[in-house]
CSV table of C-alpha atoms and ligand atoms in Angstrom, one decimal:
chain,number,residue,atom,x,y,z
A,88,MET,CA,0.0,0.0,0.0
A,89,TYR,CA,2.6,2.6,1.0
A,90,GLU,CA,4.7,2.2,-2.1
A,91,SER,CA,1.8,1.9,-4.6
A,92,GLU,CA,0.7,4.4,-7.2
A,93,GLU,CA,-2.7,4.4,-5.4
A,94,ALA,CA,-1.0,5.5,-2.2
A,95,TRP,CA,0.9,8.3,-4.1
A,96,ARG,CA,-2.5,9.5,-5.5
A,97,GLU,CA,-4.1,9.4,-2.1
A,98,VAL,CA,-1.4,11.5,-0.5
A,99,ASP,CA,-1.6,14.0,-3.4
A,100,ALA,CA,-5.3,14.2,-2.9
A,101,TYR,CA,-4.9,14.7,0.8
A,102,PHE,CA,-2.3,17.5,0.3
A,103,VAL,CA,-4.5,19.2,-2.4
A,104,ASP,CA,-7.6,18.9,-0.3
A,105,THR,CA,-5.8,20.4,2.7
A,106,LEU,CA,-3.6,23.1,1.2
A,107,VAL,CA,-4.5,23.7,-2.5
A,108,PRO,CA,-8.1,24.9,-2.8
A,109,GLU,CA,-9.1,25.2,-6.5
A,110,ASP,CA,-12.0,27.5,-7.5
A,111,LYS,CA,-14.4,26.5,-10.2
A,112,ALA,CA,-12.2,28.2,-12.9
A,113,LEU,CA,-9.2,26.1,-12.0
A,114,VAL,CA,-11.3,22.9,-11.8
A,115,ASN,CA,-12.8,23.6,-15.2
A,116,ALA,CA,-9.4,24.4,-16.8
A,117,ARG,CA,-8.0,21.1,-15.4
A,118,GLU,CA,-10.9,19.1,-16.6
A,119,SER,CA,-11.1,20.8,-20.0
A,120,GLY,CA,-7.7,19.2,-20.8
A,121,ARG,CA,-10.0,16.4,-22.1
A,122,ARG,CA,-10.8,18.6,-25.1
A,123,THR,CA,-7.2,19.2,-26.0
A,124,THR,CA,-4.7,17.2,-28.1
A,125,MET,CA,-3.0,15.9,-24.9
A,126,PRO,CA,-5.6,15.0,-22.2
A,127,GLN,CA,-4.3,14.9,-18.6
A,128,ALA,CA,-0.9,16.4,-19.5
A,129,GLU,CA,-1.4,19.4,-17.2
A,130,VAL,CA,0.6,19.8,-14.0
A,131,ALA,CA,-1.0,18.5,-10.8
A,132,PRO,CA,-2.7,21.1,-8.6
A,133,ASN,CA,0.0,21.1,-6.0
A,134,GLN,CA,2.6,21.6,-8.7
A,135,GLY,CA,0.5,24.4,-10.2
A,136,LYS,CA,0.5,26.1,-6.8
A,137,LEU,CA,4.2,25.6,-6.4
A,138,LEU,CA,4.8,27.4,-9.7
A,139,ALA,CA,2.5,30.3,-8.5
A,140,MET,CA,4.4,30.4,-5.2
A,141,LEU,CA,7.8,30.5,-6.9
A,142,CYS,CA,6.6,33.5,-8.9
A,143,GLN,CA,5.3,35.2,-5.8
A,144,MET,CA,8.4,34.4,-3.8
A,145,THR,CA,10.7,35.8,-6.5
A,146,GLY,CA,8.4,38.8,-7.2
A,147,ALA,CA,8.0,37.7,-10.8
A,148,THR,CA,5.6,39.9,-12.9
A,149,ARG,CA,6.6,38.8,-16.4
A,150,VAL,CA,6.3,35.1,-17.1
A,151,LEU,CA,7.0,33.0,-20.2
A,152,GLU,CA,5.5,29.6,-20.6
A,153,PHE,CA,6.4,26.9,-23.2
A,154,GLY,CA,3.3,24.7,-23.6
A,155,THR,CA,-0.2,26.1,-22.8
A,156,LEU,CA,-2.4,23.0,-23.3
A,157,ALA,CA,-5.8,24.1,-21.7
A,158,GLY,CA,-4.2,26.9,-19.7
A,159,TYR,CA,-4.3,25.2,-16.3
A,160,SER,CA,-0.7,26.1,-15.3
A,161,THR,CA,-1.2,29.4,-17.1
A,162,VAL,CA,-4.1,30.3,-14.8
A,163,TRP,CA,-1.9,29.6,-11.8
A,164,LEU,CA,0.9,31.7,-13.2
A,165,ALA,CA,-1.4,34.6,-14.3
A,166,ARG,CA,-3.0,34.8,-10.9
A,167,ALA,CA,0.5,34.8,-9.3
A,168,VAL,CA,1.7,37.8,-11.3
A,169,GLY,CA,-1.3,39.9,-10.3
A,170,ASP,CA,-3.3,42.4,-12.4
A,171,LYS,CA,-0.2,44.4,-13.4
A,172,GLY,CA,1.7,41.3,-14.5
A,173,ARG,CA,1.9,39.6,-17.9
A,174,VAL,CA,2.1,36.0,-19.0
A,175,THR,CA,3.2,34.9,-22.5
A,176,SER,CA,2.3,31.3,-23.2
A,177,LEU,CA,3.5,29.5,-26.4
A,178,GLU,CA,1.3,26.7,-27.8
A,179,LEU,CA,1.6,24.7,-31.0
A,180,GLU,CA,-2.0,23.7,-31.5
A,181,GLU,CA,-4.8,26.2,-32.2
A,182,GLN,CA,-7.3,23.7,-30.7
A,183,ASN,CA,-5.6,23.9,-27.4
A,184,ALA,CA,-5.1,27.6,-27.5
A,185,GLU,CA,-8.9,28.0,-28.0
A,186,VAL,CA,-9.7,25.9,-25.0
A,187,ALA,CA,-7.0,27.8,-23.0
A,188,ARG,CA,-8.3,31.3,-24.0
A,189,ALA,CA,-11.8,30.3,-22.8
A,190,ASN,CA,-10.4,29.1,-19.5
A,191,LEU,CA,-8.3,32.2,-19.0
A,192,GLU,CA,-11.4,34.3,-19.6
A,193,ASP,CA,-13.4,32.2,-17.1
A,194,ALA,CA,-10.6,32.7,-14.6
A,195,GLY,CA,-10.6,36.5,-15.0
A,196,VAL,CA,-7.0,36.7,-16.3
A,197,ALA,CA,-7.4,36.8,-20.1
A,198,ASP,CA,-6.4,40.5,-20.2
A,199,ARG,CA,-2.9,39.7,-18.7
A,200,VAL,CA,-2.1,36.6,-20.9
A,201,ASP,CA,-1.0,36.3,-24.5
A,202,VAL,CA,-1.3,32.8,-26.0
A,203,LEU,CA,0.9,32.7,-29.1
A,204,VAL,CA,0.1,29.9,-31.5
A,205,GLY,CA,2.7,28.1,-33.5
A,206,PRO,CA,6.0,26.2,-32.9
A,207,ALA,CA,7.3,27.6,-29.6
A,208,GLY,CA,10.8,28.0,-31.0
A,209,ASP,CA,9.5,30.3,-33.7
A,210,SER,CA,7.4,32.2,-31.3
A,211,ALA,CA,10.3,32.7,-28.9
A,212,ARG,CA,12.6,33.8,-31.8
A,213,ARG,CA,9.9,36.4,-32.7
A,214,LEU,CA,9.9,37.6,-29.1
A,215,VAL,CA,13.6,38.1,-29.2
A,216,LYS,CA,13.5,39.9,-32.5
A,217,ASP,CA,10.7,42.2,-31.3
A,218,GLY,CA,12.9,43.1,-28.3
A,219,ALA,CA,10.6,41.7,-25.6
A,220,GLU,CA,11.4,42.9,-22.1
A,221,PRO,CA,13.2,40.2,-20.0
A,222,TYR,CA,11.0,37.6,-18.3
A,223,ASP,CA,11.4,37.0,-14.6
A,224,PHE,CA,10.1,33.4,-14.6
A,225,VAL,CA,10.0,30.8,-17.4
A,226,PHE,CA,8.1,27.5,-17.3
A,227,ILE,CA,9.3,25.0,-19.9
A,228,ASP,CA,6.6,22.3,-20.5
A,229,ALA,CA,6.2,21.7,-24.2
A,230,ASP,CA,7.7,19.0,-26.4
A,231,LYS,CA,10.6,17.5,-24.5
A,232,PRO,CA,13.0,16.9,-27.4
A,233,SER,CA,13.1,20.7,-27.9
A,234,ASN,CA,14.1,21.5,-24.2
A,235,PRO,CA,17.7,22.5,-25.2
A,236,GLU,CA,16.3,24.9,-27.8
A,237,TYR,CA,13.8,26.3,-25.3
A,238,LEU,CA,16.6,26.8,-22.7
A,239,ARG,CA,18.6,28.8,-25.3
A,240,ALA,CA,15.6,30.9,-26.1
A,241,SER,CA,14.9,31.4,-22.4
A,242,LEU,CA,18.5,32.7,-21.9
A,243,ALA,CA,17.9,35.3,-24.7
A,244,LEU,CA,14.7,36.4,-23.0
A,245,THR,CA,15.6,36.5,-19.3
A,246,ARG,CA,18.1,38.4,-17.0
A,247,PRO,CA,20.3,37.6,-14.1
A,248,GLY,CA,18.0,36.7,-11.2
A,249,SER,CA,15.3,35.1,-13.5
A,250,VAL,CA,14.1,31.6,-12.6
A,251,ILE,CA,13.5,28.8,-15.1
A,252,VAL,CA,11.5,25.6,-14.3
A,253,ILE,CA,11.6,22.6,-16.6
A,254,ASP,CA,9.0,20.0,-16.1
A,255,ASN,CA,9.0,16.2,-16.6
A,256,VAL,CA,12.7,15.5,-16.2
A,257,VAL,CA,12.4,11.9,-14.9
A,258,ARG,CA,10.8,10.0,-17.7
A,259,ASN,CA,10.0,7.1,-15.4
A,260,GLY,CA,13.7,6.8,-14.5
A,261,ALA,CA,14.9,6.6,-18.1
A,262,VAL,CA,16.7,9.9,-17.7
A,263,THR,CA,19.7,8.1,-16.3
A,264,ASP,CA,20.1,6.1,-19.5
A,265,PRO,CA,22.7,7.8,-21.8
A,266,ASP,CA,21.9,5.4,-24.6
A,267,SER,CA,18.1,5.9,-24.6
A,268,ASP,CA,16.6,6.1,-28.0
A,269,ASP,CA,13.7,8.2,-26.7
A,270,ALA,CA,14.1,11.7,-28.0
A,271,ARG,CA,12.3,13.0,-25.0
A,272,VAL,CA,14.9,11.4,-22.7
A,273,GLN,CA,17.7,12.8,-24.8
A,274,GLY,CA,16.0,16.3,-24.7
A,275,VAL,CA,16.1,16.2,-20.9
A,276,ARG,CA,19.6,14.8,-20.7
A,277,THR,CA,21.0,17.4,-23.1
A,278,VAL,CA,19.2,20.3,-21.4
A,279,LEU,CA,20.5,19.2,-18.0
A,280,ALA,CA,24.1,19.0,-19.4
A,281,ASP,CA,23.7,22.4,-21.0
A,282,ILE,CA,22.6,23.9,-17.6
A,283,ALA,CA,25.5,22.2,-15.8
A,284,ALA,CA,28.0,23.6,-18.3
A,285,ASP,CA,26.7,27.2,-18.3
A,286,PRO,CA,28.4,29.3,-15.7
A,287,ARG,CA,25.4,31.7,-15.6
A,288,LEU,CA,23.1,29.0,-14.3
A,289,ASP,CA,22.7,27.3,-10.9
A,290,ALA,CA,20.2,24.5,-10.7
A,291,THR,CA,18.7,21.5,-8.9
A,292,ALA,CA,16.3,18.8,-9.9
A,293,LEU,CA,13.7,16.9,-7.8
A,294,GLN,CA,11.9,13.7,-8.5
A,295,THR,CA,8.3,13.4,-7.4
A,296,VAL,CA,5.6,10.8,-7.0
A,297,GLY,CA,1.9,11.6,-6.9
A,298,SER,CA,-1.2,11.9,-9.0
A,299,LYS,CA,1.0,12.2,-12.1
A,300,GLY,CA,3.0,9.0,-11.3
A,301,TRP,CA,6.8,9.1,-11.1
A,302,ASP,CA,8.0,12.5,-12.4
A,303,GLY,CA,10.1,15.5,-11.5
A,304,PHE,CA,11.2,19.0,-12.4
A,305,THR,CA,14.3,21.1,-12.6
A,306,VAL,CA,14.6,24.6,-11.0
A,307,VAL,CA,17.2,26.9,-12.5
A,308,ARG,CA,18.4,30.3,-11.2
A,309,ARG,CA,20.1,32.6,-13.6
A,310,THR,CA,23.0,34.1,-11.7
A,311,GLY,CA,24.8,35.9,-14.6
B,580,SAM,N1,1.7,23.6,-19.1
B,580,SAM,C1,0.5,22.9,-19.3
B,580,SAM,C2,-0.2,22.7,-18.0
B,580,SAM,O1,0.5,22.3,-17.1
B,580,SAM,O2,-1.4,23.0,-17.9
B,580,SAM,C3,0.7,21.5,-20.0
B,580,SAM,C4,1.5,21.6,-21.3
B,580,SAM,S1,1.4,20.0,-22.1
B,580,SAM,C5,2.5,19.0,-21.1
B,580,SAM,C6,2.5,20.3,-23.5
B,580,SAM,C7,1.9,21.3,-24.5
B,580,SAM,O3,3.0,21.6,-25.4
B,580,SAM,C8,0.8,20.7,-25.3
B,580,SAM,O4,-0.3,21.6,-25.3
B,580,SAM,C9,1.3,20.7,-26.7
B,580,SAM,O5,0.4,20.9,-27.7
B,580,SAM,C10,2.4,21.8,-26.7
B,580,SAM,N2,3.5,21.6,-27.7
B,580,SAM,C11,4.0,20.5,-28.2
B,580,SAM,N3,4.9,20.8,-29.1
B,580,SAM,C12,5.0,22.1,-29.1
B,580,SAM,C13,5.8,23.0,-29.9
B,580,SAM,N4,6.7,22.6,-30.8
B,580,SAM,N5,5.6,24.3,-29.7
B,580,SAM,C14,4.6,24.8,-28.8
B,580,SAM,N6,3.9,24.0,-28.1
B,580,SAM,C15,4.1,22.7,-28.2
């Protein structure tokens, strides 16, 4: 019992019930993931709240997100930056962006969020070209093989002091396999190596168990 996935889910449910109240807009955003191209790929509620708290603890008012899906994490981030803040969220699929925009409207934060549709690498390059103000906080949660590209883009769009969180870095433990033929695993391994090799970056990674199974995330602080 204590080591089973059922127990992980029960503990997550207990933590969420106790500490992470979701209003109707958040519940709807989470459940509307069913109408996207990747059902149930949103962060867990306790992770959504952690992202929001990291923004609040670092005073972030400008947030960049790679991977919007139904906008569940986006709602957490947009609420965290407050009504003077701004969130730019990059999403490949128009279908998902439409669902997200409705959820952001419903959550009362649509006016502080831009959902840019298209390959995130292209959208990020456009932001650089247009001279976007540096972002304080970046959440990378799109296609995992592109993680190294998204880190490079994030470095062009942040400043010393900015924080970058990269989701799903465990891949059910496969992340330790240097010979994996899974491009998502290699995307994670390469981005972690790139972070480690960059003197401007300081980072840690945590593995988690819970309602999303065995997973984990990396937190990066830009020091220079
Ligand atoms: N951050 C969301 C949340 O927690 O609510 C979940 C994002 S989901 C894990 C990944 C999203 O990235 C999907 O919506 C998918 O369509 C999007 N995506 C995949 N490839 C992409 C690309 N090349 N550019 C932009 N978005 C992409």
